[in-house]
XYZ file of C-alpha atoms in Angstrom:
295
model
C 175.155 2.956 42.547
C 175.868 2.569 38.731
C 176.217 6.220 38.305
C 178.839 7.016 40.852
C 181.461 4.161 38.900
C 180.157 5.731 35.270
C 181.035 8.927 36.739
C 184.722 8.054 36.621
C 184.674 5.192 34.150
C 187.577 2.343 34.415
C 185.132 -0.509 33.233
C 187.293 -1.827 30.792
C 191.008 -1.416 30.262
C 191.533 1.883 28.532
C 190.264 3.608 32.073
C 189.499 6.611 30.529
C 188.439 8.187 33.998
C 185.780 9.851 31.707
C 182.399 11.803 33.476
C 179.999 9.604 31.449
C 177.186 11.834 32.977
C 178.652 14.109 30.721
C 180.677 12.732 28.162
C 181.821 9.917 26.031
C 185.197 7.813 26.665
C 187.129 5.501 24.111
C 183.782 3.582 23.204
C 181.769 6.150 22.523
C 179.095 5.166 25.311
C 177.357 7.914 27.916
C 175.461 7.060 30.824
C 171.975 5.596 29.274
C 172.096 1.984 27.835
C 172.057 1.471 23.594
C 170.542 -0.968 22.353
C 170.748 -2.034 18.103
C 169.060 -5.136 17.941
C 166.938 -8.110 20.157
C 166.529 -11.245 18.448
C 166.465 -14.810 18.213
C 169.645 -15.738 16.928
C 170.424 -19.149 15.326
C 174.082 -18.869 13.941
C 175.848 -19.605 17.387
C 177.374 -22.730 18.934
C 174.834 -25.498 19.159
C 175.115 -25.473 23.188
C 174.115 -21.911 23.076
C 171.115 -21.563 20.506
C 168.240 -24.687 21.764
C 165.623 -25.070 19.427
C 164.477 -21.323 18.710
C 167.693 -19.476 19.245
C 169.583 -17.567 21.578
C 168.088 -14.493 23.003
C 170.406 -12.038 22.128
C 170.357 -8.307 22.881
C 173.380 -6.528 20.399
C 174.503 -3.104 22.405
C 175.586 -0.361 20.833
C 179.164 1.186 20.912
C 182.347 -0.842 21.779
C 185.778 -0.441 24.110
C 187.530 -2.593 21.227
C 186.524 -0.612 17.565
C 188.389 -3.539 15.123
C 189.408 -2.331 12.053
C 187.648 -5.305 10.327
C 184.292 -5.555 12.638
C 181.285 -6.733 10.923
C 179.343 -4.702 13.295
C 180.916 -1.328 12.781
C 177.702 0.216 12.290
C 176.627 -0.402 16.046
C 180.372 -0.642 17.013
C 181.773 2.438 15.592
C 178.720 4.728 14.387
C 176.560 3.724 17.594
C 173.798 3.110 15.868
C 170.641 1.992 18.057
C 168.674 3.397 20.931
C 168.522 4.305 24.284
C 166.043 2.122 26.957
C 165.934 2.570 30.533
C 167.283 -0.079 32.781
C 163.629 -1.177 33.443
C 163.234 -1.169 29.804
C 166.169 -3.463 29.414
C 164.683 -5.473 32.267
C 161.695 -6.417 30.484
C 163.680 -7.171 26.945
C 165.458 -9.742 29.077
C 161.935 -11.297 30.140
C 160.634 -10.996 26.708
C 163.212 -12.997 25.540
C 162.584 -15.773 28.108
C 158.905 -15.367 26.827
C 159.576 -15.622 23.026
C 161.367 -19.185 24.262
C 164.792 -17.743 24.132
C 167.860 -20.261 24.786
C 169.316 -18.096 27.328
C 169.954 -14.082 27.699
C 172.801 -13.512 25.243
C 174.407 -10.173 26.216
C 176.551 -8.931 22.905
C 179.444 -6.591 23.315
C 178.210 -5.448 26.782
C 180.924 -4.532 28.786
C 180.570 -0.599 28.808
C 177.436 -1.420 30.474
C 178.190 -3.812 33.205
C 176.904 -1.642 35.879
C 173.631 -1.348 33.936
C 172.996 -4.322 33.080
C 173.442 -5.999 36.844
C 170.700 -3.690 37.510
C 168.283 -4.813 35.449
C 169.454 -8.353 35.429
C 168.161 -8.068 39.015
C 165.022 -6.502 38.138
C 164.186 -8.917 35.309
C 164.876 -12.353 37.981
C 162.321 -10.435 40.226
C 159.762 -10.905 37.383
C 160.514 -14.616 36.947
C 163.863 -14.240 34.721
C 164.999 -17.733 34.953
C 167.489 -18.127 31.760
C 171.088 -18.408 32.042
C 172.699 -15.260 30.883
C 175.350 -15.261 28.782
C 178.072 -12.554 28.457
C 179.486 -12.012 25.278
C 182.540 -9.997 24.709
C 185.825 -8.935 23.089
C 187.606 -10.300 26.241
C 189.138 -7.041 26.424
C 188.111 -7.054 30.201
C 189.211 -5.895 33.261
C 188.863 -8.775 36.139
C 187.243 -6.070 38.713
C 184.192 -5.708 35.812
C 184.296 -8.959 35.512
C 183.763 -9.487 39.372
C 180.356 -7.438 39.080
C 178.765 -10.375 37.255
C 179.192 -12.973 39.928
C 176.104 -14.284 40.290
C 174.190 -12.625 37.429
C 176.002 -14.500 34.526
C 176.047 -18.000 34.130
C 178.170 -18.157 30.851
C 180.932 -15.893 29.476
C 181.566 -16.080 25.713
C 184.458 -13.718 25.052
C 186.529 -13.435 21.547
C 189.546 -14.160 22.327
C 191.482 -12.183 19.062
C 194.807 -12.135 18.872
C 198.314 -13.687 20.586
C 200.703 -11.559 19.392
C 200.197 -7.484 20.968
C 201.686 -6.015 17.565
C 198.721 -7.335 15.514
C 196.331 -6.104 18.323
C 198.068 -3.008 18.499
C 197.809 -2.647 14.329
C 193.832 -3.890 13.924
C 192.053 -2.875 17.318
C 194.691 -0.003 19.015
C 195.026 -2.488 21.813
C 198.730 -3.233 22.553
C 198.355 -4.924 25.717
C 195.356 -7.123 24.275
C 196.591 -10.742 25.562
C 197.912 -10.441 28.446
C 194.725 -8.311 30.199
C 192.421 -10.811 27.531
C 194.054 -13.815 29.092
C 193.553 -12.435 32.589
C 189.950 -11.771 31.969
C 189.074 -15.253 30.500
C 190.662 -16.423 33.843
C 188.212 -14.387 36.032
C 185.474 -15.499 33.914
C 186.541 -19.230 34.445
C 186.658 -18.403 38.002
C 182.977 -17.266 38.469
C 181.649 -20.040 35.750
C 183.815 -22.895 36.378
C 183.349 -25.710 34.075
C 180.852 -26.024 31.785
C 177.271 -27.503 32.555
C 174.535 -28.801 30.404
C 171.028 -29.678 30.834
C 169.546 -33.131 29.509
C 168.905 -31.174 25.965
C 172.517 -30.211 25.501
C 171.919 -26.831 26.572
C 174.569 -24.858 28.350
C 173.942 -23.764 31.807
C 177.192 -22.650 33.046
C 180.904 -22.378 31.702
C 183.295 -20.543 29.311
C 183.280 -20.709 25.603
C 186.581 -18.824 24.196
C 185.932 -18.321 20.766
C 188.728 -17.098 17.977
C 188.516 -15.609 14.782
C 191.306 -16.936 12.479
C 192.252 -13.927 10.154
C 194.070 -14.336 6.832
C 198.039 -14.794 6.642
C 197.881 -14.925 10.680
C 197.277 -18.834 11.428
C 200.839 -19.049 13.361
C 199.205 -16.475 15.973
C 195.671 -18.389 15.797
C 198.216 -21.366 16.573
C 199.836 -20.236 19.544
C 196.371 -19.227 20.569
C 194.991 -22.357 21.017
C 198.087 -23.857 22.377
C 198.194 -21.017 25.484
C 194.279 -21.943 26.346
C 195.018 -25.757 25.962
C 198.211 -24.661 28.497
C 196.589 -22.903 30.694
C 193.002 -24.838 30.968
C 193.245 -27.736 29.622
C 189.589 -29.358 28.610
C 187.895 -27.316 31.279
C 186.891 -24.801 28.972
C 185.018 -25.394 25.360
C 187.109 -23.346 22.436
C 184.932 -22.138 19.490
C 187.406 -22.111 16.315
C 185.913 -19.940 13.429
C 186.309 -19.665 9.547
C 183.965 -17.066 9.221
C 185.854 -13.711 8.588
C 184.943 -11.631 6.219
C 186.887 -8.382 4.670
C 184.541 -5.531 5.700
C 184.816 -2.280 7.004
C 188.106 -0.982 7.405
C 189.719 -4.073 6.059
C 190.386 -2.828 2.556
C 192.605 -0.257 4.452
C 195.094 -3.132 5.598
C 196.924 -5.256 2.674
C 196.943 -8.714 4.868
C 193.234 -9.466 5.864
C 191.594 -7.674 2.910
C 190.672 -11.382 1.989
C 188.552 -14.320 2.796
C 190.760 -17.130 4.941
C 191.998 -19.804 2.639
C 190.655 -23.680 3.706
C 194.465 -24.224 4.667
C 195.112 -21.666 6.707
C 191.520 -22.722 8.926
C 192.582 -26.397 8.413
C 196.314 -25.619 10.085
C 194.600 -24.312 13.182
C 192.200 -26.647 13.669
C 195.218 -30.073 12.958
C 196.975 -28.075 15.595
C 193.726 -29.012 18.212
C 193.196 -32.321 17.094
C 197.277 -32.562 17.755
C 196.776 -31.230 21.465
C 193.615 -33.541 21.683
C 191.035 -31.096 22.544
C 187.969 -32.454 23.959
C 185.269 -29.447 23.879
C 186.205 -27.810 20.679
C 183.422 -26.204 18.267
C 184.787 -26.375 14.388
C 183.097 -24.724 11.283
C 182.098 -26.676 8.760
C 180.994 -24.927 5.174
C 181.325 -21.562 3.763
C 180.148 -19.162 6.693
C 182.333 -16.302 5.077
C 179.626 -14.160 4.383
C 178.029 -10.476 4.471
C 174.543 -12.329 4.502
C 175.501 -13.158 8.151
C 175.416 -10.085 9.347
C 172.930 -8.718 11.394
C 170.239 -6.141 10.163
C 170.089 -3.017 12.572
C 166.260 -2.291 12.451
């Protein structure tokens, strides 16, 4: 039963042992599900969005809290609202209804055990999408393990390479090495990616990574450890998109935009590896306007 593992949460890797019954851990979640938003969302790797968009469901609260998250509202402030599991069965079949891509779970990992629930409710009423997990990748491989054979894609965030600049923006000083192990598991359960004759994805891992301004060497080393360590097995999403909100005024370094250089240096150092399945940005995509509205 979900309750008994929420009643001494480990979920994700600050296993704060925490009664969620009755209190809050590190994220800032209890024992009901939050939800901010449900929507049809069009700004996401090609593969992922169809025609009308992927079905995503934004969840509130987060086991990561970056000092520079564009969703802090949801993230930090938990903004949203609570639905039942059979409420957040039905979303999921909404979704399918509204013509939905796939089931794009965002920032979902504080409720795994909820989510499997209704995942299995919603495929009882016809729930035929692949579902896609979206997350910080800060993951432990046992959580991960849960979603065999409920997700079909994993789209973590893979942030940072060195643990001092985890340790500085996100309070996570063991971020790569447990990220890294995670992204494994999820390549484990998804194996290598699938499409359907549309150029849909049905199955697979998509690592995505923010470059932040002044880091490209650590963006750099990124993509050379995934090319090491998977090859073209995976698909890498490479994005230019950060913007200086939040908390980000607070730290000297990334209280800017990223420089066309500094994106450009990352994405020479794929082309140099010759990466096959890597998503690029092309434009400005820097921009508040691109953030979500939580009504």
């Amino acid at each position: 039963m979900y309750s008994e593992i929420l009643k001494n949460c480990n979920l994700c890797p600050r296993r704060c042992g925490i009664d969620r019954t009755k209190n809050f851990g590190f994220c800032g979640a209890g024992e009901k599900v939050k939800i901010a938003l449900v929507s049809l969302h069009k700004w996401e790797e090609p593969c992922l969005v169809g025609e009308t968009g992927a079905g995503t469901i934004f969840f509130s609260h987060c086991n990561l809290k970056c000092v520079f998250c564009q969703n802090s509202e949801i993230s930090h402030d938990g903004r949203g609202r609570e639905v039942s599991i059979g409420e957040l069965a039905k979303i999921f079949v909404r979704q399918q209804n509204s013509g939905a891509a796939n089931i794009e779970l965002v920032t979902p990992t504080h409720y795994v055990p909820q989510i499997c629930r209704a995942i299995d409710l919603a495929k009882k009423s016809g729930l035929n999408l692949p579902i896609v997990y979206n997350s910080s990748a800060y993951e432990n491989p046992e959580t991960i393990e849960l979603l065999k054979n409920r997700v079909d894609v994993f789209l973590p965030d893979l942030k940072y390479f060195d643990n001092r600049i985890a340790e500085t923006f996100s309070n996570a000083p063991d971020y790569f090495e447990v990220a890294l192990a995670a992204i494994q598991k999820m390549f484990e359960i998804a194996g290598e990616p699938k499409f359907d004759e549309t150029g849909k994805i049905l199955k697979g891992v998509i690592v995505r990574h923010l470059i932040l301004p002044n880091f490209r060497r650590d963006s750099i080393k990124i993509v050379e450890e995934l090319h090491k360590v998977f090859g073209d097995k995976i698909f890498v999403s490479l994005m230019n998109q950060y913007t200086p909100v939040f908390r980000a005024k607070d730290h000297k370094k990334i209280n800017r935009r990223l420089t066309t250089f500094e994106y450009n240096s990352v994405v020479n150092r794929a082309i140099e590896l010759d990466m096959k399945n890597c998503f690029v940005q092309i434009g400005k995509t820097a921009d508040e306007k691109f953030i979500p509205k939580w009504d």
